[in-house]
């Protein structure tokens, strides 16, 4: 089979398309014919060798993929050959024509979700669901600011926030991003490259502030996010690419808090909640993954460059 392989950490060019043996599922494992693989920012940090998790070399990147079950190992009960599935983590990597996954890492893909959309479920929707339900413990009457609403996690958060009954504000950096955020459920969208946009956000809340900020770029925004919070507000740090200085006094008067998480650290109970919630939302059409760009598997290098560029507009997926 064809697979992307990384033999050394480094620039995007270390992603090589190679011919490798198709794996065979051992007991408790599932072999999935991957039709599309989702590209997430963390895969670029991992490839560069700067991420907290360093896989043994060589490895195939990717946790998110969608396709059809090719074969199952002994004892697998949950899925059968020909079932349509998405992966939430894999054993062998999803940037490949076939991926091995543990039985618990494959999940049914509702009929109305195609494979390209299925490649954009686990990391973006799992993260947004965990941020709103488990971390922020959001209530229907609250207001959330999705700070970075045009990308994979942001669009998922808009759709989930709307389904929960929240008032949903979003930000994006380009006119296309603003349009996408509006279309995907934001009640109001602000441009995060325009000076003074934070003031516009406060005014939109009648100067009360927002209850929750889902922050995609904390190193840039965290210190200002705290000034946008209402009493008992929470900033949920989802993404950060560096250090930041904050004034803790901004939290004290508001009884506010800052929380962070990584999707790798969630509990099995939280993971079961997430997949149950996502399946329901995908099946009833509340959750609709947005594919912004499709590239062939051979263009993984380009995908890793473009995922870090400004101007997000949905998911980048690799067609395998
Ligand atoms: P993505 O699809 O590349 O989207 C990036 C988003 O960040 C876009 O909406 C982009 O908007 C926005 N952005 C750019 N500059 C910004 C600024 N100054 N202020 C606010 N937002 C800004 O990435 P993603 O998959 O949504 O992931 C977002 C971040 O969360 C990444 O850093 C990722 O590593 C992290 N993440 C963390 C976890 C976790 O477990 N904690 C899980 C998933 C993702 P424009 O392009 O329109 O400017």
Short mmCIF file of C-alpha atoms and ligand atoms in Angstrom, two decimals:
data_model
loop_
_atom_site.label_atom_id
_atom_site.label_comp_id
_atom_site.label_asym_id
_atom_site.label_seq_id
_atom_site.Cartn_x
_atom_site.Cartn_y
_atom_site.Cartn_z
CA UNK A 1 0.00 0.00 0.00
CA UNK A 2 1.00 3.64 -0.29
CA UNK A 3 1.67 5.51 2.94
CA UNK A 4 3.34 8.70 4.08
CA UNK A 5 6.41 7.87 6.17
CA UNK A 6 8.54 10.08 8.41
CA UNK A 7 12.11 8.78 8.93
CA UNK A 8 13.43 11.87 10.71
CA UNK A 9 11.83 14.86 12.44
CA UNK A 10 12.04 18.11 10.49
CA UNK A 11 10.47 20.33 7.83
CA UNK A 12 7.40 19.25 5.83
CA UNK A 13 9.73 17.72 3.21
CA UNK A 14 10.47 14.82 5.59
CA UNK A 15 6.99 13.48 4.67
CA UNK A 16 7.72 10.82 2.03
CA UNK A 17 5.20 8.83 -0.01
CA UNK A 18 6.37 5.20 0.07
CA UNK A 19 5.23 1.70 -0.81
CA UNK A 20 5.00 -0.38 2.40
CA UNK A 21 3.46 -3.76 3.27
CA UNK A 22 -0.29 -3.62 4.02
CA UNK A 23 -0.66 -4.48 7.72
CA UNK A 24 -2.74 -7.40 8.97
CA UNK A 25 -5.09 -6.96 11.92
CA UNK A 26 -4.07 -8.84 15.09
CA UNK A 27 -6.61 -9.85 17.74
CA UNK A 28 -8.74 -6.85 18.73
CA UNK A 29 -7.61 -4.80 15.72
CA UNK A 30 -9.41 -3.55 12.63
CA UNK A 31 -7.90 -2.86 9.19
CA UNK A 32 -9.58 0.15 7.54
CA UNK A 33 -9.31 1.03 3.84
CA UNK A 34 -8.82 4.78 4.35
CA UNK A 35 -10.54 6.90 1.69
CA UNK A 36 -9.69 10.27 3.25
CA UNK A 37 -7.37 11.35 6.09
CA UNK A 38 -7.79 14.56 8.09
CA UNK A 39 -4.84 16.94 8.50
CA UNK A 40 -4.55 18.61 11.93
CA UNK A 41 -2.04 21.19 13.20
CA UNK A 42 -0.63 18.81 15.87
CA UNK A 43 0.63 16.50 13.13
CA UNK A 44 2.94 19.30 11.96
CA UNK A 45 4.33 19.84 15.49
CA UNK A 46 4.84 16.06 15.85
CA UNK A 47 6.58 15.86 12.46
CA UNK A 48 8.85 18.77 13.46
CA UNK A 49 9.77 16.92 16.68
CA UNK A 50 8.54 19.78 18.90
CA UNK A 51 5.37 18.09 20.23
CA UNK A 52 5.01 16.52 23.67
CA UNK A 53 4.46 13.14 22.01
CA UNK A 54 7.36 11.84 19.89
CA UNK A 55 6.53 8.64 18.01
CA UNK A 56 9.31 6.13 17.39
CA UNK A 57 10.76 6.58 13.86
CA UNK A 58 9.83 5.79 11.19
CA UNK A 59 6.11 6.44 11.53
CA UNK A 60 3.01 7.30 9.48
CA UNK A 61 1.22 10.46 10.71
CA UNK A 62 -2.49 10.86 11.28
CA UNK A 63 -5.19 9.91 13.75
CA UNK A 64 -8.25 10.97 11.74
CA UNK A 65 -9.49 9.02 8.76
CA UNK A 66 -12.63 7.59 7.23
CA UNK A 67 -13.25 4.59 5.02
CA UNK A 68 -14.47 1.03 4.96
CA UNK A 69 -13.52 -1.91 7.19
CA UNK A 70 -11.34 -4.24 5.13
CA UNK A 71 -10.73 -6.98 7.71
CA UNK A 72 -11.07 -7.58 11.45
CA UNK A 73 -8.84 -9.49 13.86
CA UNK A 74 -9.92 -12.23 16.23
CA UNK A 75 -12.52 -11.24 18.80
CA UNK A 76 -13.62 -7.97 17.18
CA UNK A 77 -17.36 -7.53 17.74
CA UNK A 78 -18.04 -3.84 17.09
CA UNK A 79 -17.59 -3.72 13.30
CA UNK A 80 -17.55 -6.08 10.31
CA UNK A 81 -15.92 -5.95 6.86
CA UNK A 82 -17.56 -3.36 4.58
CA UNK A 83 -18.83 -1.21 7.48
CA UNK A 84 -18.31 2.55 6.95
CA UNK A 85 -16.24 3.96 9.82
CA UNK A 86 -14.20 6.92 11.01
CA UNK A 87 -11.08 6.59 13.15
CA UNK A 88 -10.38 8.41 16.39
CA UNK A 89 -6.67 7.57 16.67
CA UNK A 90 -5.05 4.60 14.93
CA UNK A 91 -2.24 2.13 15.57
CA UNK A 92 -0.42 2.59 12.25
CA UNK A 93 -1.34 6.16 11.08
CA UNK A 94 -4.12 7.44 8.83
CA UNK A 95 -2.02 9.10 6.07
CA UNK A 96 -2.12 5.79 4.16
CA UNK A 97 -4.31 3.63 1.97
CA UNK A 98 -4.90 1.27 4.90
CA UNK A 99 -4.71 1.89 8.64
CA UNK A 100 -4.74 -0.48 11.57
CA UNK A 101 -6.82 0.65 14.53
CA UNK A 102 -7.88 -0.89 17.82
CA UNK A 103 -11.52 -1.95 17.92
CA UNK A 104 -12.29 0.93 20.29
CA UNK A 105 -10.69 3.45 17.91
CA UNK A 106 -13.17 2.84 15.05
CA UNK A 107 -16.65 4.33 15.08
CA UNK A 108 -19.65 4.01 12.76
CA UNK A 109 -19.94 6.73 10.13
CA UNK A 110 -23.56 7.83 9.63
CA UNK A 111 -24.81 7.43 6.04
CA UNK A 112 -25.23 11.17 5.46
CA UNK A 113 -21.55 11.89 6.24
CA UNK A 114 -19.19 11.21 3.33
CA UNK A 115 -15.62 9.95 3.75
CA UNK A 116 -14.03 13.38 3.29
CA UNK A 117 -16.21 14.79 6.04
CA UNK A 118 -15.56 11.65 8.11
CA UNK A 119 -11.84 12.50 7.99
CA UNK A 120 -12.63 15.70 9.88
CA UNK A 121 -14.47 14.27 12.88
CA UNK A 122 -12.24 13.05 15.68
CA UNK A 123 -9.72 15.78 16.51
CA UNK A 124 -11.85 18.84 15.59
CA UNK A 125 -15.24 17.67 16.85
CA UNK A 126 -13.84 15.69 19.78
CA UNK A 127 -11.93 18.77 20.91
CA UNK A 128 -14.87 21.15 20.51
CA UNK A 129 -17.23 18.75 22.30
CA UNK A 130 -14.79 18.23 25.18
CA UNK A 131 -14.14 21.97 25.46
CA UNK A 132 -17.81 22.92 25.68
CA UNK A 133 -19.28 20.00 27.65
CA UNK A 134 -16.51 18.69 29.89
CA UNK A 135 -14.14 21.62 30.31
CA UNK A 136 -16.36 24.74 30.18
CA UNK A 137 -19.49 22.91 31.39
CA UNK A 138 -21.47 25.26 29.15
CA UNK A 139 -25.13 26.03 29.81
CA UNK A 140 -27.73 26.83 27.18
CA UNK A 141 -28.23 30.39 28.44
CA UNK A 142 -24.54 31.32 28.13
CA UNK A 143 -22.53 33.18 25.48
CA UNK A 144 -19.41 31.61 23.98
CA UNK A 145 -16.72 33.34 21.93
CA UNK A 146 -15.09 30.89 19.53
CA UNK A 147 -11.77 32.67 19.04
CA UNK A 148 -10.69 31.17 15.72
CA UNK A 149 -14.01 30.02 14.28
CA UNK A 150 -12.99 29.43 10.66
CA UNK A 151 -10.81 26.34 11.21
CA UNK A 152 -11.50 22.71 12.02
CA UNK A 153 -12.08 23.03 15.78
CA UNK A 154 -13.79 26.42 15.45
CA UNK A 155 -16.44 25.29 12.96
CA UNK A 156 -17.15 22.23 15.10
CA UNK A 157 -17.53 24.49 18.16
CA UNK A 158 -19.96 26.78 16.34
CA UNK A 159 -22.19 23.86 15.36
CA UNK A 160 -22.04 22.20 18.79
CA UNK A 161 -22.56 25.53 20.61
CA UNK A 162 -25.64 26.29 18.53
CA UNK A 163 -27.02 22.78 19.13
CA UNK A 164 -26.57 23.33 22.90
CA UNK A 165 -28.55 26.57 22.76
CA UNK A 166 -25.69 28.95 23.46
CA UNK A 167 -25.33 32.41 22.00
CA UNK A 168 -22.34 31.94 19.72
CA UNK A 169 -19.85 34.64 18.73
CA UNK A 170 -16.92 33.81 16.46
CA UNK A 171 -13.79 35.36 14.98
CA UNK A 172 -12.02 34.80 11.66
CA UNK A 173 -9.13 36.43 9.84
CA UNK A 174 -10.40 36.69 6.26
CA UNK A 175 -13.69 37.56 4.53
CA UNK A 176 -14.01 33.90 3.47
CA UNK A 177 -13.52 32.78 7.07
CA UNK A 178 -16.12 35.28 8.27
CA UNK A 179 -18.64 33.97 5.71
CA UNK A 180 -17.98 30.35 6.71
CA UNK A 181 -18.34 31.13 10.42
CA UNK A 182 -21.67 32.88 9.80
CA UNK A 183 -22.92 30.05 7.61
CA UNK A 184 -21.93 27.41 10.19
CA UNK A 185 -23.85 28.98 13.03
CA UNK A 186 -22.21 32.04 14.58
CA UNK A 187 -24.76 34.67 15.59
CA UNK A 188 -22.08 37.33 15.07
CA UNK A 189 -18.57 37.20 13.62
CA UNK A 190 -15.64 39.57 14.25
CA UNK A 191 -12.39 39.93 12.33
CA UNK A 192 -9.43 39.06 14.54
CA UNK A 193 -6.94 40.94 12.35
CA UNK A 194 -8.85 44.23 12.60
CA UNK A 195 -7.65 46.60 15.33
CA UNK A 196 -10.20 47.20 18.09
CA UNK A 197 -12.24 44.06 17.33
CA UNK A 198 -12.21 43.06 21.01
CA UNK A 199 -14.09 46.27 21.83
CA UNK A 200 -16.73 45.30 19.26
CA UNK A 201 -17.11 41.92 20.98
CA UNK A 202 -17.65 43.58 24.37
CA UNK A 203 -20.21 45.95 22.86
CA UNK A 204 -22.05 43.00 21.31
CA UNK A 205 -22.55 41.66 24.86
CA UNK A 206 -23.77 45.04 26.18
CA UNK A 207 -20.37 45.29 27.98
CA UNK A 208 -21.33 42.32 30.17
CA UNK A 209 -18.67 40.06 28.60
CA UNK A 210 -18.83 36.48 27.41
CA UNK A 211 -19.18 33.45 29.67
CA UNK A 212 -16.77 31.26 27.74
CA UNK A 213 -13.87 31.86 25.36
CA UNK A 214 -12.65 28.88 23.32
CA UNK A 215 -9.12 30.04 22.49
CA UNK A 216 -7.24 28.68 19.44
CA UNK A 217 -4.16 30.93 19.78
CA UNK A 218 -3.61 31.63 23.47
CA UNK A 219 -0.07 33.00 23.10
CA UNK A 220 -1.55 35.92 21.15
CA UNK A 221 -4.93 36.39 22.82
CA UNK A 222 -4.96 35.09 26.41
CA UNK A 223 -4.19 38.32 28.22
CA UNK A 224 -6.95 40.14 26.35
CA UNK A 225 -9.41 37.23 26.58
CA UNK A 226 -9.60 37.72 30.34
CA UNK A 227 -10.87 41.29 29.80
CA UNK A 228 -13.70 39.92 27.64
CA UNK A 229 -15.05 37.66 30.39
CA UNK A 230 -18.27 38.09 32.35
CA UNK A 231 -18.38 37.11 36.04
CA UNK A 232 -17.54 33.42 36.50
CA UNK A 233 -16.24 33.36 32.92
CA UNK A 234 -13.90 30.66 31.67
CA UNK A 235 -11.19 30.77 29.04
CA UNK A 236 -10.60 27.30 27.62
CA UNK A 237 -7.14 27.10 26.09
CA UNK A 238 -7.33 24.80 23.07
CA UNK A 239 -4.36 26.02 21.02
CA UNK A 240 -1.17 27.92 21.88
CA UNK A 241 2.07 28.34 19.97
CA UNK A 242 4.25 30.12 22.50
CA UNK A 243 4.44 32.02 25.79
CA UNK A 244 2.26 34.91 26.96
CA UNK A 245 2.22 37.35 29.88
CA UNK A 246 -1.07 37.75 31.76
CA UNK A 247 -2.32 39.91 34.62
CA UNK A 248 -4.02 37.55 37.12
CA UNK A 249 -5.97 40.48 38.56
CA UNK A 250 -8.18 40.33 35.48
CA UNK A 251 -9.37 36.95 36.77
CA UNK A 252 -9.79 37.81 40.45
CA UNK A 253 -12.51 40.46 40.23
CA UNK A 254 -14.48 38.30 37.83
CA UNK A 255 -14.02 35.01 39.75
CA UNK A 256 -12.88 33.80 36.35
CA UNK A 257 -10.72 30.85 35.39
CA UNK A 258 -8.43 29.59 32.67
CA UNK A 259 -8.46 25.91 31.84
CA UNK A 260 -6.55 23.88 29.30
CA UNK A 261 -6.50 20.29 28.10
CA UNK A 262 -5.18 17.99 25.42
CA UNK A 263 -7.44 15.53 23.71
CA UNK A 264 -4.86 12.80 24.46
CA UNK A 265 -5.46 13.20 28.18
CA UNK A 266 -9.23 12.67 28.33
CA UNK A 267 -10.72 9.77 30.29
CA UNK A 268 -12.36 6.72 28.68
CA UNK A 269 -15.70 7.93 30.08
CA UNK A 270 -15.28 11.33 28.44
CA UNK A 271 -14.29 9.66 25.18
CA UNK A 272 -17.42 7.50 25.25
CA UNK A 273 -19.55 10.65 25.85
CA UNK A 274 -17.87 12.37 22.93
CA UNK A 275 -18.45 9.60 20.40
CA UNK A 276 -22.07 9.11 21.51
CA UNK A 277 -22.73 12.85 21.21
CA UNK A 278 -20.95 13.16 17.88
CA UNK A 279 -22.76 10.18 16.36
CA UNK A 280 -26.13 11.65 17.34
CA UNK A 281 -25.25 15.06 15.92
CA UNK A 282 -23.79 13.66 12.70
CA UNK A 283 -26.79 11.39 12.20
CA UNK A 284 -29.40 14.11 12.72
CA UNK A 285 -27.49 16.63 10.61
CA UNK A 286 -26.70 19.07 13.43
CA UNK A 287 -22.98 18.42 12.91
CA UNK A 288 -21.73 18.83 9.35
CA UNK A 289 -17.92 18.68 8.95
CA UNK A 290 -16.77 21.28 6.40
CA UNK A 291 -14.06 20.24 3.94
CA UNK A 292 -12.13 23.31 2.81
CA UNK A 293 -9.48 21.65 0.66
CA UNK A 294 -8.88 18.17 -0.79
CA UNK A 295 -5.35 17.11 -1.74
CA UNK A 296 -4.02 13.76 -2.95
CA UNK A 297 -2.06 11.72 -0.36
CA UNK A 298 1.09 12.44 -2.41
CA UNK A 299 0.70 16.15 -1.51
CA UNK A 300 1.02 15.73 2.25
CA UNK A 301 3.98 18.15 2.22
CA UNK A 302 1.75 20.89 0.81
CA UNK A 303 -0.99 20.05 3.31
CA UNK A 304 1.46 20.48 6.22
CA UNK A 305 2.52 23.88 4.90
CA UNK A 306 -0.99 25.15 4.22
CA UNK A 307 -2.54 24.02 7.54
CA UNK A 308 -0.30 26.54 9.34
CA UNK A 309 -1.03 29.46 6.99
CA UNK A 310 -3.65 32.10 7.81
CA UNK A 311 -7.00 31.97 6.02
CA UNK A 312 -8.54 28.76 7.35
CA UNK A 313 -11.81 27.65 5.79
CA UNK A 314 -12.69 24.17 7.06
CA UNK A 315 -10.62 21.01 7.01
CA UNK A 316 -7.74 20.03 4.77
CA UNK A 317 -8.13 16.36 3.84
CA UNK A 318 -5.86 13.94 1.99
CA UNK A 319 -7.53 11.65 -0.50
CA UNK A 320 -5.92 8.22 -0.07
P1 LIG B 1 -7.01 25.29 11.83
O1 LIG B 1 -8.08 24.54 11.12
O2 LIG B 1 -5.70 25.52 11.17
O3 LIG B 1 -7.64 26.71 12.26
C1 LIG B 1 -6.86 27.69 12.94
C2 LIG B 1 -7.81 28.75 13.45
O4 LIG B 1 -7.09 29.71 14.23
C3 LIG B 1 -8.48 29.50 12.30
O5 LIG B 1 -9.82 29.75 12.62
C4 LIG B 1 -7.67 30.79 12.29
O6 LIG B 1 -8.39 31.87 11.69
C5 LIG B 1 -7.50 30.99 13.77
N1 LIG B 1 -6.57 32.09 14.08
C6 LIG B 1 -5.50 32.53 13.38
N2 LIG B 1 -4.99 33.63 13.97
C7 LIG B 1 -5.78 33.91 15.05
C8 LIG B 1 -5.78 34.93 16.03
N3 LIG B 1 -4.86 35.88 16.06
N4 LIG B 1 -6.75 34.88 16.98
C9 LIG B 1 -7.68 33.93 16.99
N5 LIG B 1 -7.72 32.93 16.09
C10 LIG B 1 -6.78 32.93 15.12
O7 LIG B 1 -6.66 24.59 13.23
P2 LIG B 1 -7.65 23.77 14.22
O8 LIG B 1 -7.61 22.35 13.87
O9 LIG B 1 -8.95 24.48 14.31
O10 LIG B 1 -6.84 23.94 15.61
C11 LIG B 1 -6.76 25.22 16.24
C12 LIG B 1 -5.66 25.18 17.31
O11 LIG B 1 -6.06 24.29 18.34
C13 LIG B 1 -4.31 24.67 16.78
O12 LIG B 1 -3.28 25.37 17.42
C14 LIG B 1 -4.30 23.21 17.24
O13 LIG B 1 -2.99 22.73 17.40
C15 LIG B 1 -5.05 23.30 18.55
N6 LIG B 1 -5.72 22.06 18.95
C16 LIG B 1 -5.53 21.63 20.21
C17 LIG B 1 -6.20 20.49 20.65
C18 LIG B 1 -6.05 20.03 22.07
O14 LIG B 1 -6.18 18.85 22.35
N7 LIG B 1 -5.82 20.95 22.99
C19 LIG B 1 -6.98 19.75 19.76
C20 LIG B 1 -7.16 20.24 18.46
C21 LIG B 1 -6.52 21.41 18.06
P3 LIG B 1 -7.99 32.52 10.26
O15 LIG B 1 -7.18 31.52 9.50
O16 LIG B 1 -9.33 32.82 9.64
O17 LIG B 1 -7.21 33.74 10.63
#
